[in-house]
Tab-separated table of C-alpha atoms and ligand atoms in Angstrom:
chain	number	residue	atom	x	y	z
Q	27	UNK	CA	8.122	-9.484	-11.621
Q	28	UNK	CA	5.408	-7.668	-13.271
Q	29	UNK	CA	3.094	-8.781	-16.190
Q	30	UNK	CA	2.746	-5.505	-18.341
Q	31	UNK	CA	4.460	-5.585	-21.565
Q	32	UNK	CA	4.282	-4.924	-25.081
Q	33	UNK	CA	3.066	-7.490	-27.793
Q	34	UNK	CA	3.091	-6.609	-31.372
Q	35	UNK	CA	3.233	-2.697	-30.218
Q	36	UNK	CA	0.214	-3.349	-27.937
Q	37	UNK	CA	0.591	-2.888	-24.301
Q	38	UNK	CA	-0.801	-6.045	-22.477
Q	39	UNK	CA	-1.446	-7.023	-18.783
Q	40	UNK	CA	-0.570	-10.922	-18.891
Q	41	UNK	CA	-2.397	-12.209	-21.954
Q	42	UNK	CA	-4.889	-9.422	-22.114
Q	43	UNK	CA	-4.811	-6.382	-24.535
Q	44	UNK	CA	-5.173	-3.147	-22.637
Q	45	UNK	CA	-6.617	-1.286	-25.572
Q	46	UNK	CA	-9.505	-3.725	-25.784
Q	47	UNK	CA	-10.245	-3.229	-21.972
Q	48	UNK	CA	-10.164	0.495	-22.533
Q	49	UNK	CA	-12.669	0.012	-25.393
Q	50	UNK	CA	-15.041	-2.514	-23.391
Q	51	UNK	CA	-14.828	-0.403	-20.033
Q	52	UNK	CA	-13.979	3.423	-20.885
Q	53	UNK	CA	-11.316	5.209	-19.055
Q	54	UNK	CA	-10.076	6.004	-16.545
Q	55	UNK	CA	-9.621	2.484	-15.833
Q	56	UNK	CA	-7.495	0.824	-13.162
Q	57	UNK	CA	-6.078	-2.856	-14.176
Q	58	UNK	CA	-4.491	-4.952	-12.120
Q	59	UNK	CA	-2.313	-8.356	-12.681
Q	60	UNK	CA	-3.343	-11.254	-10.362
Q	61	UNK	CA	-0.182	-13.176	-11.318
Q	62	UNK	CA	2.032	-10.344	-10.096
Q	63	UNK	CA	0.152	-10.003	-6.850
Q	64	UNK	CA	0.549	-13.632	-6.154
Q	65	UNK	CA	3.998	-13.612	-7.286
Q	66	UNK	CA	5.149	-10.842	-4.929
Q	67	UNK	CA	3.223	-12.384	-1.919
Q	68	UNK	CA	4.830	-15.770	-2.469
Q	69	UNK	CA	8.382	-14.279	-2.948
Q	70	UNK	CA	8.429	-12.417	0.067
Q	71	UNK	CA	7.171	-15.274	1.855
Q	72	UNK	CA	9.901	-17.538	0.588
Q	73	UNK	CA	12.573	-15.176	1.353
Q	74	UNK	CA	11.462	-15.395	4.747
Q	75	UNK	CA	11.223	-19.150	4.701
Q	76	UNK	CA	13.652	-19.619	7.280
Q	77	UNK	CA	11.635	-17.394	9.968
Q	78	UNK	CA	8.398	-18.223	11.778
Q	79	UNK	CA	6.503	-15.224	9.943
Q	80	UNK	CA	2.977	-14.215	9.082
Q	81	UNK	CA	2.337	-11.797	6.126
Q	82	UNK	CA	-0.558	-9.147	7.272
Q	83	UNK	CA	-1.087	-7.425	3.948
Q	84	UNK	CA	-1.531	-3.779	4.548
Q	85	UNK	CA	-4.998	-3.410	3.177
Q	86	UNK	CA	-4.854	0.352	2.883
Q	87	UNK	CA	-2.597	-0.145	-0.132
Q	88	UNK	CA	-5.258	-1.513	-2.352
Q	89	UNK	CA	-8.528	-2.624	-0.559
Q	90	UNK	CA	-10.497	-3.970	-3.602
Q	91	UNK	CA	-12.537	-7.177	-2.383
Q	92	UNK	CA	-11.382	-9.368	-5.092
Q	93	UNK	CA	-7.551	-8.487	-4.177
Q	94	UNK	CA	-7.992	-9.259	-0.547
Q	95	UNK	CA	-9.828	-12.563	-1.556
Q	96	UNK	CA	-6.944	-13.619	-3.715
Q	97	UNK	CA	-4.694	-12.812	-0.896
Q	98	UNK	CA	-6.607	-14.497	1.747
Q	99	UNK	CA	-6.672	-17.528	-0.645
Q	100	UNK	CA	-2.845	-17.495	-0.488
Q	101	UNK	CA	-3.039	-17.636	3.220
Q	102	UNK	CA	-2.235	-13.986	4.041
Q	103	UNK	CA	-3.553	-11.994	7.045
Q	104	UNK	CA	-4.538	-8.298	7.050
Q	105	UNK	CA	-3.201	-5.214	8.513
Q	106	UNK	CA	-6.199	-3.105	8.870
Q	107	UNK	CA	-6.634	0.660	10.075
Q	108	UNK	CA	-10.266	1.233	10.409
Q	109	UNK	CA	-13.646	-0.802	11.067
Q	110	UNK	CA	-14.365	-0.197	7.395
Q	111	UNK	CA	-11.236	-2.059	6.232
Q	112	UNK	CA	-12.107	-5.112	8.644
Q	113	UNK	CA	-15.560	-5.117	7.171
Q	114	UNK	CA	-13.791	-5.324	3.696
Q	115	UNK	CA	-11.529	-8.410	4.859
Q	116	UNK	CA	-14.699	-10.022	6.175
Q	117	UNK	CA	-16.628	-9.318	3.277
Q	118	UNK	CA	-13.834	-10.930	0.860
Q	119	UNK	CA	-13.889	-14.154	3.100
Q	120	UNK	CA	-10.779	-13.089	5.483
Q	121	UNK	CA	-10.536	-14.213	8.720
Q	122	UNK	CA	-10.477	-11.817	11.655
Q	123	UNK	CA	-8.339	-14.136	13.555
Q	124	UNK	CA	-5.502	-13.061	10.951
Q	125	UNK	CA	-5.894	-9.435	11.088
Q	126	UNK	CA	-4.016	-6.729	12.961
Q	127	UNK	CA	-5.664	-3.509	13.847
Q	128	UNK	CA	-3.274	-0.364	13.310
Q	129	UNK	CA	-3.854	3.274	13.534
Q	130	UNK	CA	-3.481	6.274	16.089
Q	131	UNK	CA	-7.408	6.988	16.570
Q	132	UNK	CA	-9.347	3.831	16.852
Q	133	UNK	CA	-12.995	4.760	18.006
Q	134	UNK	CA	-15.226	2.935	20.441
Q	135	UNK	CA	-17.409	1.486	17.830
Q	136	UNK	CA	-14.070	0.219	15.978
Q	137	UNK	CA	-12.772	-1.570	18.981
Q	138	UNK	CA	-16.012	-3.135	19.830
Q	139	UNK	CA	-16.539	-4.219	16.280
Q	140	UNK	CA	-12.832	-5.817	16.155
Q	141	UNK	CA	-13.285	-7.483	19.451
Q	142	UNK	CA	-16.729	-8.783	18.632
Q	143	UNK	CA	-15.254	-10.330	15.538
Q	144	UNK	CA	-12.058	-11.834	17.191
Q	145	UNK	CA	-9.084	-10.033	15.727
Q	146	UNK	CA	-5.636	-11.162	16.223
Q	147	UNK	CA	-4.209	-8.226	17.668
Q	148	UNK	CA	-4.704	-4.292	18.156
Q	149	UNK	CA	-1.696	-2.167	17.618
Q	150	UNK	CA	-2.135	0.502	20.094
Q	151	UNK	CA	-0.083	3.718	19.569
Q	152	UNK	CA	-0.503	5.424	22.879
Q	153	UNK	CA	-0.983	4.820	26.526
Q	154	UNK	CA	-4.372	6.519	26.611
Q	155	UNK	CA	-5.434	4.259	23.369
Q	156	UNK	CA	-4.376	1.297	25.807
Q	157	UNK	CA	-6.551	2.394	28.485
Q	158	UNK	CA	-9.373	2.704	26.338
Q	159	UNK	CA	-9.296	-0.396	24.846
Q	160	UNK	CA	-8.962	-2.000	28.196
Q	161	UNK	CA	-12.191	-0.166	29.187
Q	162	UNK	CA	-14.071	-1.019	26.033
Q	163	UNK	CA	-13.083	-4.776	26.505
Q	164	UNK	CA	-14.100	-4.503	30.063
Q	165	UNK	CA	-17.518	-3.368	29.197
Q	166	UNK	CA	-18.024	-6.274	26.628
Q	167	UNK	CA	-16.902	-8.812	29.135
Q	168	UNK	CA	-13.813	-9.567	26.733
Q	169	UNK	CA	-10.113	-9.729	26.757
Q	170	UNK	CA	-8.396	-7.776	24.167
Q	171	UNK	CA	-5.070	-8.836	22.479
Q	172	UNK	CA	-2.753	-5.896	22.353
Q	173	UNK	CA	0.545	-4.959	21.031
Q	174	UNK	CA	2.129	-1.484	21.521
Q	175	UNK	CA	3.714	0.436	18.545
Q	176	UNK	CA	7.111	1.216	19.287
Q	177	UNK	CA	8.700	4.462	17.551
Q	178	UNK	CA	12.278	3.673	17.153
Q	179	UNK	CA	13.213	7.138	16.092
Q	180	UNK	CA	14.928	5.953	13.141
Q	181	UNK	CA	15.147	7.943	9.944
Q	182	UNK	CA	13.443	6.031	7.234
Q	183	UNK	CA	15.016	8.343	4.476
Q	184	UNK	CA	11.843	8.760	2.410
Q	185	UNK	CA	9.276	11.451	1.454
Q	186	UNK	CA	8.392	13.173	4.857
Q	187	UNK	CA	4.621	12.395	4.514
Q	188	UNK	CA	5.177	8.822	4.508
Q	189	UNK	CA	8.105	8.707	7.305
Q	190	UNK	CA	6.484	7.398	10.568
Q	191	UNK	CA	9.439	6.305	12.774
Q	192	UNK	CA	11.152	9.640	13.908
Q	193	UNK	CA	10.210	11.071	17.363
Q	194	UNK	CA	8.572	13.982	16.013
Q	195	UNK	CA	5.793	11.708	14.139
Q	196	UNK	CA	2.559	11.139	15.652
Q	197	UNK	CA	3.037	7.390	15.445
Q	198	UNK	CA	3.901	4.991	18.150
Q	199	UNK	CA	5.069	5.082	21.618
Q	200	UNK	CA	8.621	6.635	22.761
Q	201	UNK	CA	11.142	3.882	22.729
Q	202	UNK	CA	12.118	4.609	26.228
Q	203	UNK	CA	8.683	4.604	27.725
Q	204	UNK	CA	7.596	0.957	26.534
Q	205	UNK	CA	8.823	-1.364	28.991
Q	206	UNK	CA	7.102	0.846	31.720
Q	207	UNK	CA	3.969	0.926	29.835
Q	208	UNK	CA	3.836	-2.929	29.667
Q	209	UNK	CA	4.626	-3.216	33.305
Q	210	UNK	CA	1.947	-0.935	33.936
Q	211	UNK	CA	-0.594	-2.731	31.592
Q	212	UNK	CA	0.290	-6.104	33.249
Q	213	UNK	CA	-0.310	-4.806	36.517
Q	214	UNK	CA	-3.805	-2.621	36.192
Q	215	UNK	CA	-5.291	-3.530	32.880
Q	216	UNK	CA	-7.302	-6.532	33.361
Q	217	UNK	CA	-9.219	-6.596	30.256
Q	218	UNK	CA	-5.926	-6.782	28.075
Q	219	UNK	CA	-3.498	-9.675	27.102
Q	220	UNK	CA	0.052	-8.428	25.877
Q	221	UNK	CA	0.281	-10.256	22.725
Q	222	UNK	CA	3.094	-8.596	20.553
Q	223	UNK	CA	5.308	-5.550	20.052
Q	224	UNK	CA	4.966	-3.517	16.599
Q	225	UNK	CA	7.096	-0.924	14.568
Q	226	UNK	CA	6.435	0.573	10.910
Q	227	UNK	CA	9.170	3.197	10.315
Q	228	UNK	CA	7.811	4.208	7.091
Q	229	UNK	CA	6.813	3.592	3.420
Q	230	UNK	CA	8.574	3.400	0.115
Q	231	UNK	CA	12.226	2.483	1.834
Q	232	UNK	CA	14.606	1.762	-1.178
Q	233	UNK	CA	17.534	0.809	1.069
Q	234	UNK	CA	17.811	-1.799	3.782
Q	235	UNK	CA	19.904	-0.093	6.185
Q	236	UNK	CA	16.714	1.774	7.899
Q	237	UNK	CA	15.116	-1.514	8.398
Q	238	UNK	CA	18.284	-3.088	9.890
Q	239	UNK	CA	18.820	-0.134	12.064
Q	240	UNK	CA	15.161	-0.470	13.511
Q	241	UNK	CA	14.963	-4.214	13.929
Q	242	UNK	CA	18.577	-4.012	15.694
Q	243	UNK	CA	17.516	-1.259	17.820
Q	244	UNK	CA	14.050	-2.856	19.020
Q	245	UNK	CA	15.161	-6.575	18.916
Q	246	UNK	CA	16.417	-6.390	22.631
Q	247	UNK	CA	13.267	-4.971	23.558
Q	248	UNK	CA	11.069	-7.250	22.075
Q	249	UNK	CA	13.403	-10.100	24.003
Q	250	UNK	CA	12.750	-8.489	27.142
Q	251	UNK	CA	9.118	-8.444	26.599
Q	252	UNK	CA	8.907	-11.957	25.808
Q	253	UNK	CA	10.652	-12.600	29.065
Q	254	UNK	CA	8.613	-10.260	31.213
Q	255	UNK	CA	5.372	-10.585	29.397
Q	256	UNK	CA	5.415	-13.688	27.221
Q	257	UNK	CA	4.628	-11.732	24.229
Q	258	UNK	CA	4.440	-14.099	20.889
Q	259	UNK	CA	5.150	-11.696	18.052
Q	260	UNK	CA	7.122	-9.127	16.980
Q	261	UNK	CA	5.784	-6.938	13.907
Q	262	UNK	CA	8.137	-5.199	11.824
Q	263	UNK	CA	5.641	-3.465	9.774
Q	264	UNK	CA	5.666	-2.726	6.084
Q	265	UNK	CA	7.652	-0.035	3.896
Q	266	UNK	CA	9.504	-2.106	1.337
Q	267	UNK	CA	9.904	-0.001	-1.559
Q	268	UNK	CA	9.219	-0.730	-5.305
Q	269	UNK	CA	10.796	0.723	-8.723
Q	270	UNK	CA	8.688	3.643	-9.985
Q	271	UNK	CA	11.298	5.027	-12.759
Q	272	UNK	CA	11.944	3.268	-15.803
Q	273	UNK	CA	9.779	0.627	-14.454
Q	274	UNK	CA	8.912	-0.990	-18.062
Q	275	UNK	CA	12.287	-0.691	-19.410
Q	276	UNK	CA	12.780	-4.110	-20.520
Q	277	UNK	CA	9.370	-5.368	-20.551
Q	278	UNK	CA	8.477	-8.006	-17.962
Q	279	UNK	CA	11.377	-8.416	-15.372
Q	280	UNK	CA	12.138	-9.354	-11.956
Q	281	UNK	CA	11.947	-6.406	-9.712
Q	282	UNK	CA	13.778	-7.298	-6.686
Q	283	UNK	CA	16.348	-9.290	-8.360
Q	284	UNK	CA	17.486	-7.030	-11.447
Q	285	UNK	CA	16.797	-3.515	-9.546
Q	286	UNK	CA	19.215	-3.876	-6.746
Q	287	UNK	CA	21.862	-1.082	-6.601
Q	288	UNK	CA	22.621	2.102	-5.168
Q	289	UNK	CA	19.595	4.029	-5.603
Q	290	UNK	CA	17.447	1.056	-6.522
Q	291	UNK	CA	15.084	-0.638	-4.312
Q	292	UNK	CA	16.498	-3.207	-2.108
Q	293	UNK	CA	16.184	-6.903	-3.348
Q	294	UNK	CA	13.848	-9.320	-1.090
Q	295	UNK	CA	16.869	-11.533	-0.313
Q	296	UNK	CA	18.992	-8.674	0.711
Q	297	UNK	CA	15.899	-7.610	3.018
Q	298	UNK	CA	15.455	-11.092	4.328
Q	299	UNK	CA	19.331	-11.717	4.771
Q	300	UNK	CA	20.009	-8.605	6.668
Q	301	UNK	CA	17.101	-9.009	9.228
Q	302	UNK	CA	16.837	-12.656	9.742
Q	303	UNK	CA	20.077	-13.009	11.711
Q	304	UNK	CA	18.697	-10.455	14.530
Q	305	UNK	CA	14.810	-11.802	14.325
Q	306	UNK	CA	15.562	-15.691	14.293
Q	307	UNK	CA	17.118	-15.785	17.614
Q	308	UNK	CA	14.088	-14.177	19.425
Q	309	UNK	CA	11.944	-17.080	19.068
Q	310	UNK	CA	9.064	-15.220	18.483
Q	311	UNK	CA	6.525	-15.097	15.274
Q	312	UNK	CA	7.500	-12.392	13.042
Q	313	UNK	CA	4.823	-9.952	11.472
Q	314	UNK	CA	5.106	-8.118	8.255
Q	315	UNK	CA	2.770	-5.590	6.817
Q	316	UNK	CA	3.611	-5.132	3.263
Q	317	UNK	CA	1.297	-2.926	1.173
Q	318	UNK	CA	3.060	-1.413	-1.641
Q	319	UNK	CA	5.446	-4.153	-2.342
Q	320	UNK	CA	2.614	-6.489	-2.884
Q	321	UNK	CA	0.370	-4.319	-5.095
Q	322	UNK	CA	2.179	-1.362	-6.350
Q	323	UNK	CA	3.664	-2.632	-9.506
Q	324	UNK	CA	0.749	-4.773	-10.129
Q	325	UNK	CA	-1.491	-2.225	-11.549
Q	326	UNK	CA	-1.900	0.600	-14.158
Q	327	UNK	CA	-4.073	3.438	-14.629
Q	328	UNK	CA	-5.324	3.880	-18.446
Q	329	UNK	CA	-6.364	7.119	-19.565
Q	330	UNK	CA	-7.020	8.832	-22.676
Q	331	UNK	CA	-5.643	12.007	-24.138
Q	332	UNK	CA	-8.507	14.377	-24.758
Q	333	UNK	CA	-6.551	17.434	-26.070
Q	334	UNK	CA	-3.211	18.704	-26.971
Q	335	UNK	CA	-2.681	22.444	-25.856
Q	336	UNK	CA	0.124	24.418	-26.922
Q	337	UNK	CA	0.424	27.015	-24.073
Q	338	UNK	CA	2.686	30.077	-24.162
Q	339	UNK	CA	5.382	28.363	-22.078
Q	340	UNK	CA	4.591	24.525	-22.654
Q	341	UNK	CA	2.811	21.974	-24.530
Q	342	UNK	CA	0.029	20.090	-22.451
Q	343	UNK	CA	-1.549	16.525	-23.002
Q	344	UNK	CA	-4.595	17.134	-21.018
Q	345	UNK	CA	-6.033	13.417	-20.422
Q	346	UNK	CA	-9.358	12.025	-18.745
Q	347	UNK	CA	-7.832	10.843	-15.593
Q	348	UNK	CA	-6.881	13.366	-12.578
Q	349	UNK	CA	-5.500	13.692	-9.104
Q	350	UNK	CA	-8.814	12.521	-8.102
Q	351	UNK	CA	-8.201	9.207	-9.613
Q	352	UNK	CA	-4.472	9.115	-8.525
Q	353	UNK	CA	-3.208	11.679	-6.078
Q	354	UNK	CA	0.332	10.607	-5.660
Q	355	UNK	CA	2.108	13.240	-7.915
Q	356	UNK	CA	0.149	16.043	-6.118
Q	357	UNK	CA	0.400	14.616	-2.682
Q	358	UNK	CA	4.067	13.445	-2.378
Q	359	UNK	CA	5.543	14.533	-5.963
Q	360	UNK	CA	5.325	10.771	-6.660
Q	361	UNK	CA	6.667	9.809	-9.930
Q	362	UNK	CA	4.634	7.437	-12.227
Q	363	UNK	CA	6.044	6.197	-15.845
Q	364	UNK	CA	3.724	7.195	-18.399
Q	365	UNK	CA	3.753	5.039	-21.620
Q	366	UNK	CA	1.553	5.071	-24.560
Q	367	UNK	CA	-0.522	1.752	-24.792
Q	368	UNK	CA	0.292	1.558	-28.484
Q	369	UNK	CA	3.963	1.627	-28.883
Q	370	UNK	CA	5.240	3.583	-32.166
Q	371	UNK	CA	8.801	4.621	-33.086
Q	372	UNK	CA	7.661	8.382	-32.827
Q	373	UNK	CA	9.844	11.317	-31.772
Q	374	UNK	CA	9.876	12.425	-28.087
Q	375	UNK	CA	8.931	15.722	-26.884
Q	376	UNK	CA	8.947	17.691	-23.517
Q	377	UNK	CA	5.268	17.890	-22.312
Q	378	UNK	CA	3.095	18.016	-18.990
Q	379	UNK	CA	0.508	15.589	-18.559
Q	380	UNK	CA	-2.396	16.900	-16.783
Q	381	UNK	CA	-5.830	16.145	-15.683
Q	382	UNK	CA	-9.110	17.647	-16.225
Q	383	UNK	CA	-9.424	19.031	-12.591
Q	384	UNK	CA	-9.295	22.727	-11.625
Q	385	UNK	CA	-6.152	22.645	-9.676
Q	386	UNK	CA	-2.779	23.605	-10.754
Q	387	UNK	CA	-1.552	20.421	-8.589
Q	388	UNK	CA	-3.614	18.072	-11.071
Q	389	UNK	CA	-0.670	16.734	-13.178
Q	390	UNK	CA	0.796	13.409	-13.703
Q	391	UNK	CA	4.180	14.589	-15.309
Q	392	UNK	CA	5.694	17.989	-15.658
Q	393	UNK	CA	8.452	18.751	-18.407
Q	394	UNK	CA	8.809	15.079	-19.236
Q	395	UNK	CA	10.276	13.449	-22.037
Q	396	UNK	CA	7.548	11.428	-23.651
Q	397	UNK	CA	6.688	10.264	-27.147
Q	398	UNK	CA	4.712	12.732	-28.900
Q	399	UNK	CA	1.225	12.001	-27.704
Q	400	UNK	CA	-1.791	12.254	-29.861
Q	401	UNK	CA	-5.218	13.350	-29.125
Q	402	UNK	CA	-7.649	10.153	-28.694
Q	403	UNK	CA	-4.596	8.034	-27.942
Q	404	UNK	CA	-4.314	5.704	-24.661
Q	405	UNK	CA	-1.633	6.142	-22.247
Q	406	UNK	CA	-0.866	3.838	-19.184
Q	407	UNK	CA	0.404	5.479	-15.759
Q	408	UNK	CA	2.510	2.548	-14.247
Q	409	UNK	CA	2.827	1.368	-10.667
Q	410	UNK	CA	-0.463	2.441	-9.815
Q	411	UNK	CA	-1.791	-0.467	-7.935
Q	412	UNK	CA	-0.914	0.658	-4.462
Q	413	UNK	CA	-2.353	3.855	-3.056
Q	414	UNK	CA	-3.954	4.465	-6.194
Q	415	UNK	CA	-7.777	3.896	-6.268
Q	416	UNK	CA	-7.790	3.873	-2.437
Q	417	UNK	CA	-6.871	7.329	-2.351
Q	418	UNK	CA	-9.546	8.478	-5.020
Q	419	UNK	CA	-11.962	11.404	-4.399
Q	420	UNK	CA	-15.110	12.398	-6.068
Q	421	UNK	CA	-13.670	16.133	-6.128
Q	422	UNK	CA	-15.008	18.151	-9.017
Q	423	UNK	CA	-17.998	15.575	-9.146
Q	424	UNK	CA	-16.154	13.067	-10.926
Q	425	UNK	CA	-17.256	9.591	-10.533
Q	426	UNK	CA	-14.895	6.723	-9.591
Q	427	UNK	CA	-13.120	4.842	-12.093
Q	428	UNK	CA	-13.691	0.995	-12.823
Q	429	UNK	CA	-11.149	-1.780	-11.885
Q	430	UNK	CA	-10.476	-4.695	-13.848
Q	431	UNK	CA	-8.441	-7.890	-12.504
Q	432	UNK	CA	-6.667	-9.732	-15.254
Q	433	UNK	CA	-5.743	-13.273	-14.625
Q	434	UNK	CA	-3.993	-14.997	-17.516
Q	435	UNK	CA	-6.201	-14.574	-20.473
Q	436	UNK	CA	-9.248	-13.703	-18.392
Q	437	UNK	CA	-10.129	-10.218	-17.472
Q	438	UNK	CA	-12.850	-9.348	-14.782
Q	439	UNK	CA	-14.747	-6.285	-13.737
Q	440	UNK	CA	-13.985	-6.147	-9.864
Q	441	UNK	CA	-15.304	-2.736	-9.388
Q	442	UNK	CA	-18.140	-0.836	-11.704
Q	443	UNK	CA	-17.415	2.526	-12.780
Q	444	UNK	CA	-19.624	5.178	-10.684
Q	445	UNK	CA	-22.303	6.802	-12.240
Q	446	UNK	CA	-23.867	10.398	-11.624
Q	447	UNK	CA	-26.609	8.723	-9.571
Q	448	UNK	CA	-23.738	7.294	-7.204
Q	449	UNK	CA	-22.265	10.781	-6.757
Q	450	UNK	CA	-25.313	12.082	-5.034
Q	451	UNK	CA	-26.781	8.816	-3.386
Q	452	UNK	CA	-26.707	9.549	0.256
Q	453	UNK	CA	-27.369	13.291	-0.175
Q	454	UNK	CA	-30.643	14.833	1.272
Q	455	UNK	CA	-32.255	17.345	-0.634
Z	27	LLP	N1	2.133	-0.849	8.541
Z	27	LLP	C1	1.527	0.327	8.804
Z	27	LLP	C2	1.503	0.449	10.297
Z	27	LLP	C3	1.281	1.599	7.984
Z	27	LLP	O1	1.359	2.645	8.260
Z	27	LLP	C4	1.544	1.152	6.593
Z	27	LLP	C5	1.670	2.182	5.404
Z	27	LLP	C6	1.993	-0.030	6.306
Z	27	LLP	C7	1.947	-1.099	7.144
Z	27	LLP	C8	2.244	-0.423	4.799
Z	27	LLP	O2	3.512	0.157	4.164
Z	27	LLP	P1	3.855	-0.323	2.763
Z	27	LLP	O3	4.544	-1.633	2.837
Z	27	LLP	O4	2.650	0.080	1.660
Z	27	LLP	O5	4.956	0.857	2.616
Z	27	LLP	N2	-0.265	6.950	0.203
Z	27	LLP	C9	1.277	6.871	0.568
Z	27	LLP	C10	1.999	5.695	1.300
Z	27	LLP	C11	1.190	5.728	2.643
Z	27	LLP	C12	1.825	4.604	3.735
Z	27	LLP	C13	0.869	4.674	4.946
Z	27	LLP	N3	1.130	3.519	5.995
Z	27	LLP	C14	1.910	6.730	-0.897
Z	27	LLP	O6	1.199	6.693	-1.790
Z	27	LLP	O7	3.155	6.732	-1.172
């Protein structure tokens, strides 16, 4: 489900009128729905209820403290990829013992920090990294829990920048080498305990087939590692895709129930039913690392149309949000639906929606059929809750937008808009 809908022609998030929020807090403005985030978490957990599982939310998707706190309260663990993300989890009241630490390039300081805080497991991505974790743990007189990330060489059939499970990607360890490295680690690395096996084949997967292929390929390896090294978990990563196009078509609705079909994201039930038969007999704890699935459709970016511009070849709506606020269209040709915050029965036109940044790549839509947009009006870029704010930059010295969390009829500022002082703080003249 999601909680964005028109009420008397005014776009609302749950019970809150979005144009009122924009008046109070200015634009660009990120707005998230707490009910949607909680619903997505619970829905995934209940689809997997037949399985001994643990959901480690991928912090990178949306790392605002209030969102992490809400998920910690739901019982989620966290998949982190940096010392900074661990700091965020702890600052939000999360528990290091529920965190997995992924990423190909962990530094000494990050390993030390995570060991001192007592994280659940490092997901190591190379033999070199495993050796280094062993060394750092030894220096601290600690034993580091580790899993290796296996690269199953499966095509995730997603955008090439977010595909991670093919052998040409930098991620994970070649499938054929895994067993040898575990044996080597068990023999020689005294400061390591082999706790699990991990994989993640990519993000925004809209079909269940690559998940099934990867799980079926790697499950026998997990079983063997359980026998040989008594590992306790198998993490199957994140990657569940969401609906980006026509996402508001009929107002609030059930994403993973009504959207299944040929080219639509898989349903959670379909996902669960396809993988549980292979995973359950392993008798291992199954970890999942969803990010986008939890937060993606739970957020919008509100922006105001500054100008209409009639170019020689096109009409442009120049808006006050830019690629610095939401980079997905520029980086991945990502589609985000754009809708007016005040619905009206106006005629559509073909238009480019662009930001104010000095780059031709700074656009949100090109040649898109949209209701005629007027100067001064508000638009909402949908499905911006994941990989939105977290990827923001200050390029062109534009301050970060504010973030709001709506819960029922309550709207809470969860990050202040940056000011000019924030832009130069830390610089030395
Ligand atoms: N686990 C690992 C090891 C990952 O690398 C990722 C995402 C996840 C879990 C979470 O994947 P999700 O469930 O969100 O698909 N910025 C891109 C997406 C990058 C994903 C990176 N890794 C985008 O905006 O599409």
